[in-house]
Short mmCIF file of C-alpha atoms in Angstrom, two decimals:
data_model
loop_
_atom_site.label_atom_id
_atom_site.label_comp_id
_atom_site.label_asym_id
_atom_site.label_seq_id
_atom_site.Cartn_x
_atom_site.Cartn_y
_atom_site.Cartn_z
CA MET A 99 -9.70 -57.44 31.89
CA ASN A 100 -10.80 -61.00 31.20
CA GLU A 101 -8.37 -62.42 28.60
CA ASP A 102 -10.81 -65.24 27.77
CA LEU A 103 -13.22 -62.84 26.09
CA ASP A 104 -13.29 -62.60 22.31
CA PRO A 105 -11.98 -59.39 20.65
CA GLU A 106 -15.44 -57.78 20.37
CA GLN A 107 -16.15 -58.35 24.08
CA ARG A 108 -12.71 -57.03 25.05
CA LEU A 109 -13.40 -53.93 22.93
CA GLN A 110 -16.69 -53.31 24.74
CA GLU A 111 -14.95 -53.75 28.11
CA VAL A 112 -12.27 -51.21 27.18
CA GLU A 113 -14.90 -48.72 25.98
CA GLN A 114 -16.70 -48.98 29.34
CA THR A 115 -13.53 -48.27 31.36
CA LEU A 116 -12.29 -45.32 29.27
CA PRO A 117 -13.45 -41.78 30.07
CA GLN A 118 -15.63 -40.00 27.60
CA GLU A 119 -13.77 -38.09 24.90
CA PRO A 120 -13.36 -34.48 26.07
CA THR A 121 -14.64 -33.21 22.76
CA ALA A 122 -17.90 -35.10 23.31
CA ILE A 123 -18.92 -32.74 26.17
CA GLY A 124 -21.81 -30.69 24.93
CA ALA A 125 -21.87 -32.60 21.63
CA GLU A 126 -25.64 -32.71 21.54
CA ALA A 127 -25.87 -28.96 22.08
CA ARG A 128 -23.33 -28.29 19.33
CA ALA A 129 -25.10 -30.73 17.01
CA ALA A 130 -28.33 -28.78 17.49
CA ARG A 131 -26.57 -25.68 16.17
CA LEU A 132 -25.06 -27.46 13.17
CA PRO A 133 -26.89 -28.40 9.97
CA ARG A 134 -26.94 -32.13 9.38
CA GLN A 135 -24.48 -31.70 6.51
CA LEU A 136 -21.76 -30.67 9.02
CA LEU A 137 -22.31 -32.91 12.06
CA ALA A 138 -18.78 -34.35 11.87
CA PHE A 139 -17.45 -30.91 12.82
CA ARG A 140 -18.82 -31.13 16.34
CA HIS A 141 -15.72 -33.25 17.08
CA ARG A 142 -12.57 -31.22 17.78
CA ASN A 143 -10.27 -33.96 16.48
CA TYR A 144 -12.08 -34.00 13.16
CA GLN A 145 -11.84 -30.22 12.90
CA LEU A 146 -8.05 -30.48 13.26
CA PHE A 147 -7.91 -33.36 10.81
CA PHE A 148 -10.00 -31.56 8.21
CA GLY A 149 -8.06 -28.30 8.44
CA GLY A 150 -4.69 -29.96 8.03
CA GLN A 151 -5.76 -32.39 5.35
CA ILE A 152 -7.35 -29.83 3.03
CA ILE A 153 -4.06 -27.91 2.90
CA SER A 154 -1.98 -31.05 2.40
CA LEU A 155 -4.31 -32.47 -0.24
CA THR A 156 -4.17 -29.22 -2.19
CA GLY A 157 -0.41 -29.62 -2.27
CA MET A 158 -0.76 -33.25 -3.31
CA TRP A 159 -2.91 -32.34 -6.32
CA LEU A 160 -0.50 -29.57 -7.20
CA GLN A 161 2.33 -32.13 -7.23
CA GLN A 162 0.34 -34.68 -9.25
CA VAL A 163 -0.25 -32.20 -12.07
CA ALA A 164 3.37 -31.02 -11.97
CA LEU A 165 4.66 -34.59 -11.97
CA GLY A 166 2.67 -35.53 -15.06
CA TRP A 167 3.94 -32.43 -16.83
CA LEU A 168 7.54 -33.20 -15.78
CA VAL A 169 7.34 -36.77 -17.10
CA LEU A 170 5.92 -35.49 -20.38
CA GLN A 171 8.77 -32.97 -20.63
CA LEU A 172 11.36 -35.64 -19.93
CA THR A 173 9.96 -38.36 -22.22
CA ASN A 174 6.99 -37.12 -24.32
CA SER A 175 5.66 -40.70 -24.02
CA ALA A 176 2.17 -41.91 -23.13
CA LEU A 177 3.60 -45.32 -22.28
CA LEU A 178 6.07 -43.86 -19.78
CA LEU A 179 3.31 -41.78 -18.22
CA GLY A 180 1.49 -45.06 -17.61
CA ILE A 181 4.63 -46.76 -16.29
CA VAL A 182 5.37 -43.95 -13.82
CA GLY A 183 1.79 -44.08 -12.56
CA SER A 184 2.00 -47.85 -12.31
CA ILE A 185 5.27 -47.94 -10.38
CA SER A 186 4.09 -45.31 -7.88
CA ALA A 187 1.01 -47.39 -7.06
CA LEU A 188 2.74 -50.80 -7.09
CA PRO A 189 3.62 -50.77 -3.35
CA VAL A 190 -0.07 -50.35 -2.51
CA LEU A 191 -0.74 -53.56 -4.44
CA LEU A 192 2.06 -55.37 -2.63
CA PHE A 193 1.76 -54.08 0.93
CA SER A 194 -1.85 -53.03 1.59
CA LEU A 195 -2.88 -56.33 3.17
CA PRO A 196 -0.02 -56.55 5.71
CA ALA A 197 -0.53 -52.84 6.40
CA GLY A 198 -4.05 -53.65 7.60
CA LEU A 199 -2.61 -55.88 10.34
CA ILE A 200 -0.03 -53.31 11.42
CA ILE A 201 -2.44 -50.41 11.80
CA GLU A 202 -4.61 -52.43 14.20
CA ARG A 203 -1.63 -52.87 16.55
CA PHE A 204 -0.45 -49.25 16.83
CA SER A 205 -1.79 -45.76 17.36
CA LYS A 206 -3.30 -44.61 14.08
CA ARG A 207 -2.50 -40.97 14.91
CA ASN A 208 1.20 -41.79 15.38
CA LEU A 209 1.28 -43.85 12.17
CA LEU A 210 -0.21 -40.92 10.25
CA VAL A 211 2.42 -38.54 11.64
CA LEU A 212 5.09 -40.95 10.38
CA THR A 213 3.58 -41.40 6.92
CA GLN A 214 2.91 -37.69 6.41
CA THR A 215 6.45 -36.78 7.48
CA SER A 216 7.89 -39.33 5.07
CA ALA A 217 5.79 -37.97 2.19
CA MET A 218 6.99 -34.45 3.01
CA VAL A 219 10.64 -35.54 2.82
CA PHE A 220 10.17 -37.25 -0.56
CA ALA A 221 8.41 -34.19 -2.02
CA LEU A 222 11.25 -31.90 -0.91
CA ILE A 223 13.86 -34.27 -2.37
CA LEU A 224 12.03 -34.22 -5.71
CA ALA A 225 11.89 -30.41 -5.54
CA GLY A 226 15.63 -30.22 -4.96
CA LEU A 227 16.50 -32.64 -7.77
CA THR A 228 14.29 -30.73 -10.19
CA TYR A 229 15.53 -27.28 -9.14
CA TRP A 230 19.19 -28.23 -9.60
CA HIS A 231 18.46 -29.99 -12.92
CA LEU A 232 19.50 -33.39 -11.59
CA VAL A 233 16.15 -35.10 -12.10
CA ASN A 234 15.65 -37.85 -14.66
CA ILE A 235 12.97 -40.45 -15.28
CA TYR A 236 14.71 -43.00 -13.07
CA TYR A 237 14.71 -40.67 -10.05
CA VAL A 238 11.03 -39.95 -10.70
CA ILE A 239 10.22 -43.67 -10.78
CA GLY A 240 12.27 -44.37 -7.63
CA LEU A 241 10.70 -41.57 -5.59
CA GLY A 242 7.28 -42.57 -6.92
CA PHE A 243 7.81 -46.09 -5.60
CA LEU A 244 8.83 -44.80 -2.16
CA LEU A 245 5.80 -42.50 -2.02
CA GLY A 246 3.61 -45.44 -3.02
CA LEU A 247 5.05 -47.40 -0.10
CA VAL A 248 4.02 -44.59 2.22
CA ASN A 249 0.51 -44.55 0.71
CA ALA A 250 0.14 -48.30 1.29
CA PHE A 251 0.12 -47.56 5.03
CA ASP A 252 -1.28 -44.03 5.01
CA ALA A 253 -4.52 -44.63 3.08
CA PRO A 254 -6.02 -47.50 5.14
CA THR A 255 -4.89 -45.80 8.35
CA ARG A 256 -6.74 -42.60 7.44
CA GLN A 257 -9.84 -44.54 6.38
CA SER A 258 -10.06 -46.50 9.63
CA PHE A 259 -9.07 -43.49 11.79
CA VAL A 260 -12.25 -41.60 10.87
CA ILE A 261 -14.51 -43.58 13.19
CA GLU A 262 -12.13 -42.95 16.11
CA MET A 263 -12.51 -39.20 15.54
CA VAL A 264 -16.29 -38.99 15.09
CA GLY A 265 -17.87 -42.27 16.24
CA ARG A 266 -20.29 -44.49 14.35
CA ASP A 267 -23.21 -42.03 14.41
CA ASP A 268 -21.34 -39.38 12.41
CA LEU A 269 -19.28 -41.77 10.27
CA ALA A 270 -21.30 -41.36 7.08
CA ASN A 271 -21.21 -37.57 7.38
CA ALA A 272 -17.44 -37.60 8.01
CA ILE A 273 -16.85 -39.77 4.93
CA THR A 274 -18.91 -37.33 2.86
CA MET A 275 -16.98 -34.39 4.32
CA ASN A 276 -13.73 -36.16 3.48
CA SER A 277 -14.95 -36.44 -0.12
CA ALA A 278 -15.79 -32.74 -0.13
CA MET A 279 -12.37 -31.94 1.33
CA PHE A 280 -10.57 -34.13 -1.21
CA ASN A 281 -12.37 -32.60 -4.14
CA SER A 282 -12.13 -29.02 -2.89
CA ALA A 283 -8.39 -29.61 -2.91
CA LYS A 284 -8.73 -31.13 -6.37
CA ILE A 285 -10.33 -27.90 -7.59
CA VAL A 286 -7.70 -25.59 -6.11
CA GLY A 287 -4.56 -27.71 -6.43
CA PRO A 288 -4.54 -28.34 -10.20
CA ALA A 289 -5.65 -24.78 -10.99
CA VAL A 290 -2.85 -23.40 -8.82
CA ALA A 291 -0.45 -25.91 -10.38
CA GLY A 292 -0.89 -24.41 -13.82
CA VAL A 293 0.00 -20.95 -12.49
CA VAL A 294 2.87 -22.21 -10.32
CA ILE A 295 4.44 -24.23 -13.14
CA GLY A 296 4.25 -21.19 -15.39
CA LEU A 297 5.86 -18.90 -12.77
CA VAL A 298 8.43 -21.04 -10.94
CA GLY A 299 8.45 -24.38 -12.77
CA THR A 300 7.72 -27.87 -11.55
CA ALA A 301 10.34 -27.59 -8.79
CA GLY A 302 8.30 -24.85 -7.13
CA ALA A 303 5.19 -27.02 -7.26
CA PHE A 304 7.01 -29.92 -5.57
CA PHE A 305 8.37 -27.58 -2.89
CA LEU A 306 4.94 -26.15 -2.08
CA ASN A 307 3.57 -29.68 -1.75
CA GLY A 308 6.38 -30.54 0.66
CA ILE A 309 5.69 -27.66 3.04
CA SER A 310 1.92 -28.27 2.87
CA PHE A 311 2.41 -31.42 4.97
CA ILE A 312 3.35 -29.25 7.95
CA ALA A 313 -0.33 -28.33 8.41
CA VAL A 314 -1.60 -31.89 8.69
CA ILE A 315 1.27 -32.95 10.96
CA ILE A 316 0.53 -30.08 13.36
CA GLY A 317 -3.18 -30.96 13.31
CA LEU A 318 -2.45 -34.60 14.18
CA LEU A 319 -0.12 -33.63 17.05
CA LEU A 320 -2.74 -31.28 18.53
CA MET A 321 -5.41 -34.01 18.71
CA ARG A 322 -6.52 -35.37 22.08
CA ILE A 323 -6.96 -39.08 21.58
CA THR A 324 -8.50 -40.97 24.52
CA TYR A 325 -10.16 -43.83 22.65
CA VAL A 326 -7.68 -46.53 21.70
CA VAL A 327 -8.65 -49.71 19.85
CA PRO A 328 -7.22 -52.73 21.72
CA ARG A 329 -4.39 -54.49 19.99
CA THR A 330 -5.39 -57.69 18.29
CA HIS A 331 -3.86 -60.88 19.66
CA ALA A 332 -4.29 -62.91 16.48
CA SER A 333 -1.17 -63.91 14.57
CA GLY A 334 -0.46 -62.14 11.30
CA LEU A 335 -1.64 -64.98 9.10
CA ARG A 336 -4.66 -65.75 11.25
CA GLY A 337 -5.64 -62.10 11.42
CA LEU A 338 -5.38 -61.77 7.65
CA LYS A 339 -7.54 -64.86 7.16
CA GLU A 340 -10.18 -63.43 9.52
CA GLY A 341 -10.45 -60.29 7.45
CA LEU A 342 -10.57 -62.11 4.11
CA LEU A 343 -13.13 -64.61 5.44
CA PHE A 344 -15.41 -61.76 6.52
CA ILE A 345 -15.15 -60.18 3.07
CA ARG A 346 -15.89 -63.47 1.32
CA GLU A 347 -18.96 -64.16 3.46
CA ASN A 348 -20.39 -60.63 3.32
CA ARG A 349 -21.85 -60.34 -0.18
CA THR A 350 -22.35 -56.59 0.04
CA VAL A 351 -18.73 -55.89 0.98
CA SER A 352 -17.27 -58.36 -1.53
CA THR A 353 -19.39 -56.99 -4.39
CA LEU A 354 -18.50 -53.39 -3.60
CA LEU A 355 -14.81 -54.28 -3.52
CA GLN A 356 -15.09 -55.99 -6.91
CA LEU A 357 -16.68 -52.88 -8.44
CA THR A 358 -14.03 -50.66 -6.83
CA ALA A 359 -11.26 -52.70 -8.46
CA VAL A 360 -12.89 -52.44 -11.89
CA VAL A 361 -13.39 -48.67 -11.52
CA SER A 362 -9.75 -48.25 -10.54
CA ILE A 363 -8.38 -50.34 -13.41
CA PHE A 364 -10.61 -49.33 -16.30
CA SER A 365 -12.05 -45.87 -15.70
CA MET A 366 -10.01 -43.90 -13.14
CA SER A 367 -6.88 -44.56 -15.21
CA TYR A 368 -7.98 -41.75 -17.54
CA VAL A 369 -6.21 -39.34 -15.14
CA VAL A 370 -2.84 -40.72 -16.28
CA LEU A 371 -3.59 -39.64 -19.84
CA MET A 372 -4.79 -36.11 -19.09
CA PRO A 373 -1.38 -34.46 -19.74
CA ILE A 374 -1.50 -35.84 -23.30
CA VAL A 375 -5.08 -34.62 -23.79
CA ALA A 376 -4.07 -31.14 -22.62
CA LYS A 377 -0.83 -30.91 -24.58
CA ASN A 378 -1.46 -32.79 -27.83
CA ILE A 379 -5.25 -32.83 -28.35
CA LEU A 380 -6.79 -29.74 -26.78
CA LYS A 381 -3.44 -27.86 -26.91
CA VAL A 382 -4.04 -25.87 -23.74
CA GLY A 383 -0.67 -26.23 -21.98
CA PRO A 384 -0.01 -26.73 -18.23
CA SER A 385 -2.60 -24.16 -17.12
CA GLY A 386 -5.23 -25.92 -19.24
CA LEU A 387 -4.23 -29.25 -17.72
CA GLY A 388 -4.79 -27.75 -14.28
CA TYR A 389 -8.27 -26.55 -15.23
CA LEU A 390 -9.18 -29.96 -16.72
CA MET A 391 -8.19 -31.67 -13.47
CA SER A 392 -10.04 -29.03 -11.45
CA ALA A 393 -13.21 -29.54 -13.49
CA THR A 394 -13.73 -33.05 -12.14
CA GLY A 395 -13.09 -31.67 -8.67
CA VAL A 396 -15.86 -29.09 -9.09
CA GLY A 397 -18.31 -31.81 -10.04
CA ALA A 398 -17.10 -34.09 -7.27
CA LEU A 399 -17.55 -31.34 -4.70
CA ALA A 400 -21.12 -30.91 -5.94
CA GLY A 401 -21.58 -34.66 -5.52
CA ALA A 402 -20.33 -34.51 -1.94
CA VAL A 403 -22.74 -31.65 -1.20
CA THR A 404 -25.55 -33.72 -2.72
CA LEU A 405 -24.77 -36.66 -0.44
CA SER A 406 -24.44 -34.54 2.69
CA SER A 407 -27.81 -32.92 1.95
CA LEU A 408 -29.47 -36.33 1.72
CA GLY A 409 -28.20 -37.40 5.14
CA ASP A 410 -28.59 -41.06 6.14
CA PHE A 411 -31.00 -42.00 3.36
CA LYS A 412 -32.27 -45.32 2.03
CA GLY A 413 -31.44 -46.58 -1.43
CA LYS A 414 -27.71 -45.84 -1.31
CA GLY A 415 -27.02 -48.75 -3.67
CA LYS A 416 -29.29 -47.36 -6.38
CA LEU A 417 -27.64 -43.94 -6.25
CA LEU A 418 -24.21 -45.58 -6.27
CA ILE A 419 -24.95 -47.35 -9.56
CA ALA A 420 -26.46 -44.18 -11.02
CA GLY A 421 -23.29 -42.29 -10.14
CA ASN A 422 -21.11 -44.94 -11.77
CA LEU A 423 -23.09 -44.88 -15.03
CA CYS A 424 -23.15 -41.07 -15.03
CA PHE A 425 -19.36 -41.00 -14.71
CA CYS A 426 -18.85 -43.54 -17.49
CA SER A 427 -21.24 -41.87 -19.93
CA MET A 428 -19.81 -38.37 -19.38
CA LEU A 429 -16.25 -39.63 -19.79
CA MET A 430 -17.29 -41.35 -23.03
CA LEU A 431 -18.76 -38.09 -24.36
CA PHE A 432 -15.59 -36.28 -23.30
CA THR A 433 -13.56 -38.40 -25.72
CA PHE A 434 -15.58 -36.99 -28.63
CA SER A 435 -15.26 -33.35 -27.56
CA GLN A 436 -12.89 -31.06 -29.40
CA THR A 437 -13.91 -27.83 -27.67
CA TRP A 438 -12.56 -26.46 -24.40
CA LEU A 439 -15.78 -25.45 -22.65
CA LEU A 440 -17.62 -28.65 -23.57
CA SER A 441 -14.72 -30.74 -22.27
CA LEU A 442 -14.76 -28.88 -18.96
CA THR A 443 -18.54 -29.28 -18.61
CA LEU A 444 -18.46 -33.02 -19.29
CA LEU A 445 -15.63 -33.54 -16.78
CA MET A 446 -17.61 -31.63 -14.14
CA ILE A 447 -20.60 -33.94 -14.53
CA ALA A 448 -18.28 -36.96 -14.57
CA GLY A 449 -16.78 -35.75 -11.28
CA TRP A 450 -20.26 -35.67 -9.71
CA GLY A 451 -20.82 -39.27 -10.76
CA ILE A 452 -17.54 -40.73 -9.54
CA ILE A 453 -17.69 -39.13 -6.09
CA VAL A 454 -21.23 -40.40 -5.58
CA ASN A 455 -19.96 -43.85 -6.53
CA MET A 456 -16.86 -43.85 -4.33
CA ALA A 457 -18.25 -42.06 -1.26
CA LEU A 458 -21.25 -44.39 -1.06
CA THR A 459 -18.99 -47.41 -1.59
CA ASN A 460 -16.82 -46.31 1.34
CA THR A 461 -19.84 -45.65 3.55
CA LEU A 462 -21.54 -48.97 2.81
CA ILE A 463 -18.34 -50.95 3.40
CA GLN A 464 -17.52 -49.24 6.70
CA THR A 465 -21.05 -49.50 8.10
CA ALA A 466 -21.13 -53.21 7.24
CA THR A 467 -17.76 -53.90 8.92
CA PRO A 468 -17.28 -54.55 12.67
CA ASP A 469 -14.77 -52.31 14.45
CA SER A 470 -12.41 -55.21 15.20
CA LEU A 471 -11.94 -55.89 11.46
CA ARG A 472 -12.03 -52.32 10.17
CA GLY A 473 -8.30 -51.91 9.61
CA ARG A 474 -8.03 -55.14 7.65
CA VAL A 475 -11.14 -54.54 5.55
CA MET A 476 -10.13 -50.97 4.73
CA SER A 477 -6.67 -52.19 3.74
CA VAL A 478 -8.38 -54.45 1.19
CA TYR A 479 -10.45 -51.47 0.05
CA THR A 480 -7.22 -49.52 -0.40
CA LEU A 481 -5.80 -52.45 -2.34
CA MET A 482 -8.79 -52.44 -4.68
CA PHE A 483 -8.93 -48.64 -5.08
CA MET A 484 -5.25 -47.68 -5.14
CA GLY A 485 -3.47 -51.00 -5.49
CA MET A 486 -5.15 -51.79 -8.79
CA ALA A 487 -3.86 -48.48 -10.20
CA PRO A 488 -0.61 -50.05 -11.51
CA ILE A 489 -2.66 -52.35 -13.72
CA GLY A 490 -4.91 -49.47 -14.75
CA SER A 491 -2.01 -47.15 -15.55
CA LEU A 492 -0.23 -49.80 -17.58
CA GLN A 493 -3.29 -50.75 -19.60
CA ALA A 494 -4.21 -47.10 -20.21
CA GLY A 495 -0.68 -46.16 -21.24
CA ALA A 496 -0.29 -49.19 -23.50
CA MET A 497 -3.68 -48.74 -25.18
CA ALA A 498 -3.03 -45.03 -25.68
CA HIS A 499 0.33 -45.90 -27.26
CA TRP A 500 -1.16 -48.45 -29.66
CA LEU A 501 -4.75 -47.26 -30.24
CA GLY A 502 -4.74 -43.59 -29.29
CA THR A 503 -5.53 -41.69 -26.10
CA PHE A 504 -9.28 -41.38 -26.53
CA TRP A 505 -9.74 -45.01 -27.55
CA ALA A 506 -7.95 -46.07 -24.38
CA ILE A 507 -10.46 -44.07 -22.32
CA ARG A 508 -13.46 -45.35 -24.30
CA ILE A 509 -12.59 -49.01 -23.87
CA GLY A 510 -12.08 -48.51 -20.13
CA VAL A 511 -15.41 -46.82 -19.46
CA VAL A 512 -17.34 -49.40 -21.50
CA VAL A 513 -15.84 -52.22 -19.41
CA CYS A 514 -16.58 -50.33 -16.19
CA ALA A 515 -20.19 -49.62 -17.11
CA LEU A 516 -20.89 -53.21 -18.15
CA VAL A 517 -19.49 -54.59 -14.87
CA ALA A 518 -21.50 -52.06 -12.84
CA ILE A 519 -24.69 -53.15 -14.59
CA ALA A 520 -23.86 -56.82 -14.01
CA LEU A 521 -23.22 -56.25 -10.27
CA SER A 522 -26.11 -53.83 -9.74
CA PRO A 523 -28.67 -56.41 -8.47
CA ARG A 524 -26.47 -57.10 -5.41
CA ILE A 525 -25.48 -53.47 -4.82
CA ILE A 526 -29.01 -52.06 -5.07
CA LYS A 527 -30.05 -54.26 -2.14
CA ALA A 528 -27.38 -52.68 0.10
#
């Protein structure tokens, strides 16, 4: 290989010398038998990834509901709910950018095996501490920080691994399928959590989450990976500057990242306050909390189905803004609801809006990013989406403590909607 070539040329040279992925044999024939909503499933590696992830994500949602309920049992404090959420997301804020450099130098499959195994261990430790009545708020915060450190590497690795499994042609469909997978788990996990907490307590929920990681680890190990992105030769600082310079110069990517940060800080933070809504306002207990969380998942799954049905359509930016405003308006109406069925209905529609927003954001960013910068750009996306959560959790918890839970949600969605409207001229052109 000619070492004088730039990274893009080296990448093309490597692609030409590598054999075709075994799973690509007969891909066109399989694609002809698949509806366009499911084209990502013609790739064996993606089938394994999807099967393992949907089990693991169900466990993750089960743990998230149980963790919120545990913190409320230990403290009965909205502020501490916000602090726990903030601490668990803090490592993403601190380490997402260097993570983007690391994942471009190593096998993404092997990194995912490491991160998923680590998350499994932390979940089982939390289950043990809770079962033997040794858990306290400090252990919860400490384990939350460690899990956040894992997520700082896991999230951008998963995002940039998708194109290696399905290729550029099926990337948009795979992202939509990932959204469907995530929100299918969000429907089942919280609903199961309410039943599990009632039967075996929060310790049982944490244990089930721990063993759910076995499925995704097995799926990753069974993959046949023949396409390997060449390691970058740029220094850490230089490589980071390359990624940030691309983002600054690409108006579409930079604008989408700005909106993602605002959504994360001001509107998605409502999730932190849902245990208080369930316990103190709607008075529906842990099972009711599970159904409230599942309601947004139902709507989000419908949103993913909507996007997959549309295929590779024009006007993605317009639909993205419509989804954002739908989410904000439904969440605003939710804060005025005092009835169970109306609350569930509003959260379902809100779930449709937010998944349309986030899935199209992910698709537009990835399609606008060259392969050689994908890891770094997606690490910044992770920083904006997950890394801003500490700020969002803190502001939501503090506002709920001082102004009330519903006022905290209202202020957040108003800010989010106004920013989306202000940025819409740039996004609609995407």
